[in-house]
Amino acid sequence: MELKRVVVTGLGALTPIGNNIEEYWDALVAGKSGGAPITYFDTEKFKTKFACELKNFDPLDFFDRKEVRRLDRFAQYAIVASDEAIKDSGINLDTVDKYRVGVIWGAGIGGLETFQNEVINFATGDGTPRFNPFFIPKMIADIAPGNISIRHGFMGANYTTVSACASAANAMIDALNNIRLGHSDIIVSGGSEAAVTMAGMGGFNAMHALSTQNDNPETASRPFDATRDGFVLGEGSGALILEEYEHAKARGAKIYAEVLGGGLSSDAYHMTAPHPEGNGVVAVMENCLRNAEMKPEDVDAINTHGTSTPLGDVAELKAISKVFGEHAKTININSTKSMTGHLLGAAGAIEAISAILSMKHGIVPPTINHEHKDENIDPELNLTLNKAQKRDVKVVMSNTFGFGGHNACVLFKKYDE
Amino acid sequence: MPPNQNLNKSIMSDIASRVKAIIVDKLGVDENEVVNEASFTNDLGADSLDTVELIMEFEKEFDIQIPDDQAENIATVGQAISYIEDAKK
């Protein structure tokens, strides 16, 4: 059986540096930082007091009051970004075969704020379990694609992939394979996360995963810089419409890129620490190249996982050097997390969008906030430091790695008529 | 009219207005729609989860317990008000 070709026909984004695709891309190219003091709760007792929150996002611009109460923020973000992507794709919702449209979504955690608030409510009560009937359906990670399908009537495959910070990449790979095998014509994919909450910040702080540079919220996310001290938590959503090539052609859709392949692997090493030699990361990039039937020399740019953690950044670059050899020095490597912070389960989606738009515009967004060279990093690698670089990107790779040792990697190719 | 009847009447209208305020808040409906005959599911757009939430809010607001088998009979605004008025007598 011949595999179908899969292309990207729509994009949507709700990020800490831009609330739609156009704003997001402009901010990426400009090297804008999304870091700022947390506004959602009192951070006085928290070790980290800043994050990359969404700016000027009012759910009432998108939902009525009742819907807002029934949707955790991670689900609101999912709906907003996917609505933009669906509109962008030009799919005719009246004529499309909705049994062949699915939603495969990524969320690393899900409704953390809902969980937190319900448990606080219970714990401060008299022990009577007066949980809100919306507690579970608001909180579960699969409710985001559930709500997207309810909103549009999409009756194909519908679920969430959960692999921490690799979740959205896992979702896109499942979407790719689902369409490749002929099960669906269109999959709404992507990811969303809303973990900037007391439980999220406190939990990641306890792991020593977050930057604590409270005096420099804008420059704290500094992947590959010698003074990096942890990731900066972000929130938001990215959505991509994956579509079977002939289906897209037949309806005259605009095509952003072709999804060439995906790779998966596991570190099988530690719950949270990356393997020091990046063995799983080497494997995932090799698996991805093989799946896409591409050679290392074909790759022009890599959107790294690059979270700004001391161990992870070095391990990933070592792995890139190992997989790509001498060619690694000619690749535009960047970390958009330097601007957006780390969107956890949504990271793979907004980073894939950045990678795809790099090909469309011929520009690779920068890794901002870089001042100090890390001597553990090969100085010959082009990390696209501080300023965007012009580059005719034809093939781009997007890496994501999640706590638990989950690695997922996606390869996109520029679409030529 | 003896004074205690007056007091009783004001407590009753207080219950009605508090019940209606909860419905407006939880179901996101306009105050004008929340009339005694209005059915939560047929007129005010409530689904099964909304209905459970409403009952829980009534219990909390009025410090009462509404057993499940009785909650099933509370389908309209008026039925909720009279159930709570009886419970608070």
JSON list of C-alpha atoms in Angstrom, two decimals, chain A residues 171-276:
[
{"chain": "A", "resi": 171, "resn": "ALA", "atom": "CA", "xyz": [0.25, 14.61, 17.85]},
{"chain": "A", "resi": 172, "resn": "MET", "atom": "CA", "xyz": [1.55, 15.84, 14.49]},
{"chain": "A", "resi": 173, "resn": "ILE", "atom": "CA", "xyz": [3.29, 12.52, 13.83]},
{"chain": "A", "resi": 174, "resn": "ASP", "atom": "CA", "xyz": [0.11, 10.60, 14.63]},
{"chain": "A", "resi": 175, "resn": "ALA", "atom": "CA", "xyz": [-1.81, 12.99, 12.38]},
{"chain": "A", "resi": 176, "resn": "LEU", "atom": "CA", "xyz": [0.75, 12.46, 9.60]},
{"chain": "A", "resi": 177, "resn": "ASN", "atom": "CA", "xyz": [0.51, 8.68, 9.87]},
{"chain": "A", "resi": 178, "resn": "ASN", "atom": "CA", "xyz": [-3.27, 8.70, 10.10]},
{"chain": "A", "resi": 179, "resn": "ILE", "atom": "CA", "xyz": [-3.52, 10.61, 6.81]},
{"chain": "A", "resi": 180, "resn": "ARG", "atom": "CA", "xyz": [-0.66, 8.66, 5.20]},
{"chain": "A", "resi": 181, "resn": "LEU", "atom": "CA", "xyz": [-2.56, 5.44, 5.81]},
{"chain": "A", "resi": 182, "resn": "GLY", "atom": "CA", "xyz": [-5.69, 6.87, 4.22]},
{"chain": "A", "resi": 183, "resn": "HIS", "atom": "CA", "xyz": [-7.82, 7.01, 7.37]},
{"chain": "A", "resi": 184, "resn": "SER", "atom": "CA", "xyz": [-8.53, 10.75, 7.13]},
{"chain": "A", "resi": 185, "resn": "ASP", "atom": "CA", "xyz": [-8.39, 13.61, 4.64]},
{"chain": "A", "resi": 186, "resn": "ILE", "atom": "CA", "xyz": [-7.72, 16.30, 7.22]},
{"chain": "A", "resi": 187, "resn": "ILE", "atom": "CA", "xyz": [-6.45, 16.33, 10.79]},
{"chain": "A", "resi": 188, "resn": "VAL", "atom": "CA", "xyz": [-6.50, 19.43, 12.98]},
{"chain": "A", "resi": 189, "resn": "SER", "atom": "CA", "xyz": [-3.30, 19.02, 14.98]},
{"chain": "A", "resi": 190, "resn": "GLY", "atom": "CA", "xyz": [-1.15, 21.06, 17.35]},
{"chain": "A", "resi": 191, "resn": "GLY", "atom": "CA", "xyz": [-1.05, 21.53, 21.08]},
{"chain": "A", "resi": 192, "resn": "SER", "atom": "CA", "xyz": [-1.96, 23.78, 23.96]},
{"chain": "A", "resi": 193, "resn": "GLU", "atom": "CA", "xyz": [-0.89, 24.32, 27.54]},
{"chain": "A", "resi": 194, "resn": "ALA", "atom": "CA", "xyz": [-1.82, 26.65, 30.41]},
{"chain": "A", "resi": 195, "resn": "ALA", "atom": "CA", "xyz": [0.47, 25.73, 33.29]},
{"chain": "A", "resi": 196, "resn": "VAL", "atom": "CA", "xyz": [1.35, 29.22, 34.54]},
{"chain": "A", "resi": 197, "resn": "THR", "atom": "CA", "xyz": [-0.47, 28.53, 37.79]},
{"chain": "A", "resi": 198, "resn": "MET", "atom": "CA", "xyz": [0.60, 28.21, 41.41]},
{"chain": "A", "resi": 199, "resn": "ALA", "atom": "CA", "xyz": [0.83, 24.43, 41.07]},
{"chain": "A", "resi": 200, "resn": "GLY", "atom": "CA", "xyz": [2.75, 24.65, 37.79]},
{"chain": "A", "resi": 201, "resn": "MET", "atom": "CA", "xyz": [5.27, 27.20, 38.96]},
{"chain": "A", "resi": 202, "resn": "GLY", "atom": "CA", "xyz": [5.68, 25.58, 42.36]},
{"chain": "A", "resi": 203, "resn": "GLY", "atom": "CA", "xyz": [6.02, 22.13, 40.86]},
{"chain": "A", "resi": 204, "resn": "PHE", "atom": "CA", "xyz": [8.62, 23.04, 38.24]},
{"chain": "A", "resi": 205, "resn": "ASN", "atom": "CA", "xyz": [10.47, 25.15, 40.80]},
{"chain": "A", "resi": 206, "resn": "ALA", "atom": "CA", "xyz": [10.68, 22.15, 43.11]},
{"chain": "A", "resi": 207, "resn": "MET", "atom": "CA", "xyz": [12.42, 20.25, 40.31]},
{"chain": "A", "resi": 208, "resn": "HIS", "atom": "CA", "xyz": [14.91, 23.12, 39.87]},
{"chain": "A", "resi": 209, "resn": "ALA", "atom": "CA", "xyz": [13.79, 23.21, 36.25]},
{"chain": "A", "resi": 210, "resn": "LEU", "atom": "CA", "xyz": [12.96, 26.92, 36.02]},
{"chain": "A", "resi": 211, "resn": "SER", "atom": "CA", "xyz": [15.20, 29.95, 35.64]},
{"chain": "A", "resi": 212, "resn": "THR", "atom": "CA", "xyz": [15.20, 32.07, 38.79]},
{"chain": "A", "resi": 213, "resn": "GLN", "atom": "CA", "xyz": [16.56, 35.25, 37.21]},
{"chain": "A", "resi": 214, "resn": "ASN", "atom": "CA", "xyz": [13.76, 37.36, 38.64]},
{"chain": "A", "resi": 215, "resn": "ASP", "atom": "CA", "xyz": [15.57, 40.60, 37.87]},
{"chain": "A", "resi": 216, "resn": "ASN", "atom": "CA", "xyz": [15.75, 39.80, 34.15]},
{"chain": "A", "resi": 217, "resn": "PRO", "atom": "CA", "xyz": [12.48, 38.23, 33.07]},
{"chain": "A", "resi": 218, "resn": "GLU", "atom": "CA", "xyz": [12.97, 39.34, 29.46]},
{"chain": "A", "resi": 219, "resn": "THR", "atom": "CA", "xyz": [16.43, 37.84, 29.07]},
{"chain": "A", "resi": 220, "resn": "ALA", "atom": "CA", "xyz": [16.18, 34.83, 31.39]},
{"chain": "A", "resi": 221, "resn": "SER", "atom": "CA", "xyz": [15.42, 32.38, 28.57]},
{"chain": "A", "resi": 222, "resn": "ARG", "atom": "CA", "xyz": [18.88, 32.21, 27.01]},
{"chain": "A", "resi": 223, "resn": "PRO", "atom": "CA", "xyz": [19.43, 28.85, 25.33]},
{"chain": "A", "resi": 224, "resn": "PHE", "atom": "CA", "xyz": [23.11, 27.97, 24.67]},
{"chain": "A", "resi": 225, "resn": "ASP", "atom": "CA", "xyz": [24.36, 30.94, 26.76]},
{"chain": "A", "resi": 226, "resn": "ALA", "atom": "CA", "xyz": [26.91, 29.96, 29.42]},
{"chain": "A", "resi": 227, "resn": "THR", "atom": "CA", "xyz": [24.80, 31.62, 32.15]},
{"chain": "A", "resi": 228, "resn": "ARG", "atom": "CA", "xyz": [21.51, 29.82, 31.35]},
{"chain": "A", "resi": 229, "resn": "ASP", "atom": "CA", "xyz": [19.89, 28.48, 34.50]},
{"chain": "A", "resi": 230, "resn": "GLY", "atom": "CA", "xyz": [16.68, 26.75, 33.51]},
{"chain": "A", "resi": 231, "resn": "PHE", "atom": "CA", "xyz": [13.64, 27.21, 31.30]},
{"chain": "A", "resi": 232, "resn": "VAL", "atom": "CA", "xyz": [11.05, 29.95, 31.45]},
{"chain": "A", "resi": 233, "resn": "LEU", "atom": "CA", "xyz": [7.50, 28.64, 31.58]},
{"chain": "A", "resi": 234, "resn": "GLY", "atom": "CA", "xyz": [5.27, 29.76, 28.71]},
{"chain": "A", "resi": 235, "resn": "GLU", "atom": "CA", "xyz": [1.65, 29.13, 27.75]},
{"chain": "A", "resi": 236, "resn": "GLY", "atom": "CA", "xyz": [-0.54, 29.20, 24.69]},
{"chain": "A", "resi": 237, "resn": "SER", "atom": "CA", "xyz": [-1.33, 27.12, 21.67]},
{"chain": "A", "resi": 238, "resn": "GLY", "atom": "CA", "xyz": [-0.34, 26.32, 18.11]},
{"chain": "A", "resi": 239, "resn": "ALA", "atom": "CA", "xyz": [-2.55, 24.64, 15.50]},
{"chain": "A", "resi": 240, "resn": "LEU", "atom": "CA", "xyz": [-1.71, 23.09, 12.14]},
{"chain": "A", "resi": 241, "resn": "ILE", "atom": "CA", "xyz": [-4.07, 21.71, 9.53]},
{"chain": "A", "resi": 242, "resn": "LEU", "atom": "CA", "xyz": [-2.53, 18.55, 8.07]},
{"chain": "A", "resi": 243, "resn": "GLU", "atom": "CA", "xyz": [-4.19, 17.45, 4.85]},
{"chain": "A", "resi": 244, "resn": "GLU", "atom": "CA", "xyz": [-3.83, 14.70, 2.31]},
{"chain": "A", "resi": 245, "resn": "TYR", "atom": "CA", "xyz": [-2.04, 16.20, -0.70]},
{"chain": "A", "resi": 246, "resn": "GLU", "atom": "CA", "xyz": [-4.57, 15.28, -3.42]},
{"chain": "A", "resi": 247, "resn": "HIS", "atom": "CA", "xyz": [-7.43, 16.47, -1.21]},
{"chain": "A", "resi": 248, "resn": "ALA", "atom": "CA", "xyz": [-5.69, 19.82, -0.75]},
{"chain": "A", "resi": 249, "resn": "LYS", "atom": "CA", "xyz": [-4.91, 20.11, -4.47]},
{"chain": "A", "resi": 250, "resn": "ALA", "atom": "CA", "xyz": [-8.47, 19.26, -5.47]},
{"chain": "A", "resi": 251, "resn": "ARG", "atom": "CA", "xyz": [-9.92, 22.10, -3.45]},
{"chain": "A", "resi": 252, "resn": "GLY", "atom": "CA", "xyz": [-7.21, 24.54, -4.53]},
{"chain": "A", "resi": 253, "resn": "ALA", "atom": "CA", "xyz": [-5.87, 24.99, -1.00]},
{"chain": "A", "resi": 254, "resn": "LYS", "atom": "CA", "xyz": [-2.81, 27.10, -0.28]},
{"chain": "A", "resi": 255, "resn": "ILE", "atom": "CA", "xyz": [-0.02, 24.76, 0.79]},
{"chain": "A", "resi": 256, "resn": "TYR", "atom": "CA", "xyz": [2.58, 25.89, 3.31]},
{"chain": "A", "resi": 257, "resn": "ALA", "atom": "CA", "xyz": [4.80, 22.84, 3.41]},
{"chain": "A", "resi": 258, "resn": "GLU", "atom": "CA", "xyz": [4.94, 19.08, 3.07]},
{"chain": "A", "resi": 259, "resn": "VAL", "atom": "CA", "xyz": [5.26, 16.96, 6.20]},
{"chain": "A", "resi": 260, "resn": "LEU", "atom": "CA", "xyz": [7.98, 14.53, 5.17]},
{"chain": "A", "resi": 261, "resn": "GLY", "atom": "CA", "xyz": [8.24, 12.35, 8.23]},
{"chain": "A", "resi": 262, "resn": "GLY", "atom": "CA", "xyz": [8.48, 11.93, 11.95]},
{"chain": "A", "resi": 263, "resn": "GLY", "atom": "CA", "xyz": [10.77, 10.14, 14.35]},
{"chain": "A", "resi": 264, "resn": "LEU", "atom": "CA", "xyz": [10.22, 8.86, 17.87]},
{"chain": "A", "resi": 265, "resn": "SER", "atom": "CA", "xyz": [12.54, 7.48, 20.52]},
{"chain": "A", "resi": 266, "resn": "SER", "atom": "CA", "xyz": [13.07, 7.23, 24.26]},
{"chain": "A", "resi": 267, "resn": "ASP", "atom": "CA", "xyz": [16.10, 8.05, 26.40]},
{"chain": "A", "resi": 268, "resn": "ALA", "atom": "CA", "xyz": [15.38, 5.11, 28.75]},
{"chain": "A", "resi": 269, "resn": "TYR", "atom": "CA", "xyz": [17.65, 6.89, 31.19]},
{"chain": "A", "resi": 270, "resn": "HIS", "atom": "CA", "xyz": [16.11, 9.19, 33.84]},
{"chain": "A", "resi": 271, "resn": "MET", "atom": "CA", "xyz": [12.70, 10.69, 34.72]},
{"chain": "A", "resi": 272, "resn": "THR", "atom": "CA", "xyz": [13.81, 14.26, 34.06]},
{"chain": "A", "resi": 273, "resn": "ALA", "atom": "CA", "xyz": [17.53, 14.47, 33.24]},
{"chain": "A", "resi": 274, "resn": "PRO", "atom": "CA", "xyz": [18.58, 14.20, 29.60]},
{"chain": "A", "resi": 275, "resn": "HIS", "atom": "CA", "xyz": [21.05, 11.49, 28.64]},
{"chain": "A", "resi": 276, "resn": "PRO", "atom": "CA", "xyz": [24.46, 13.25, 28.81]}
]
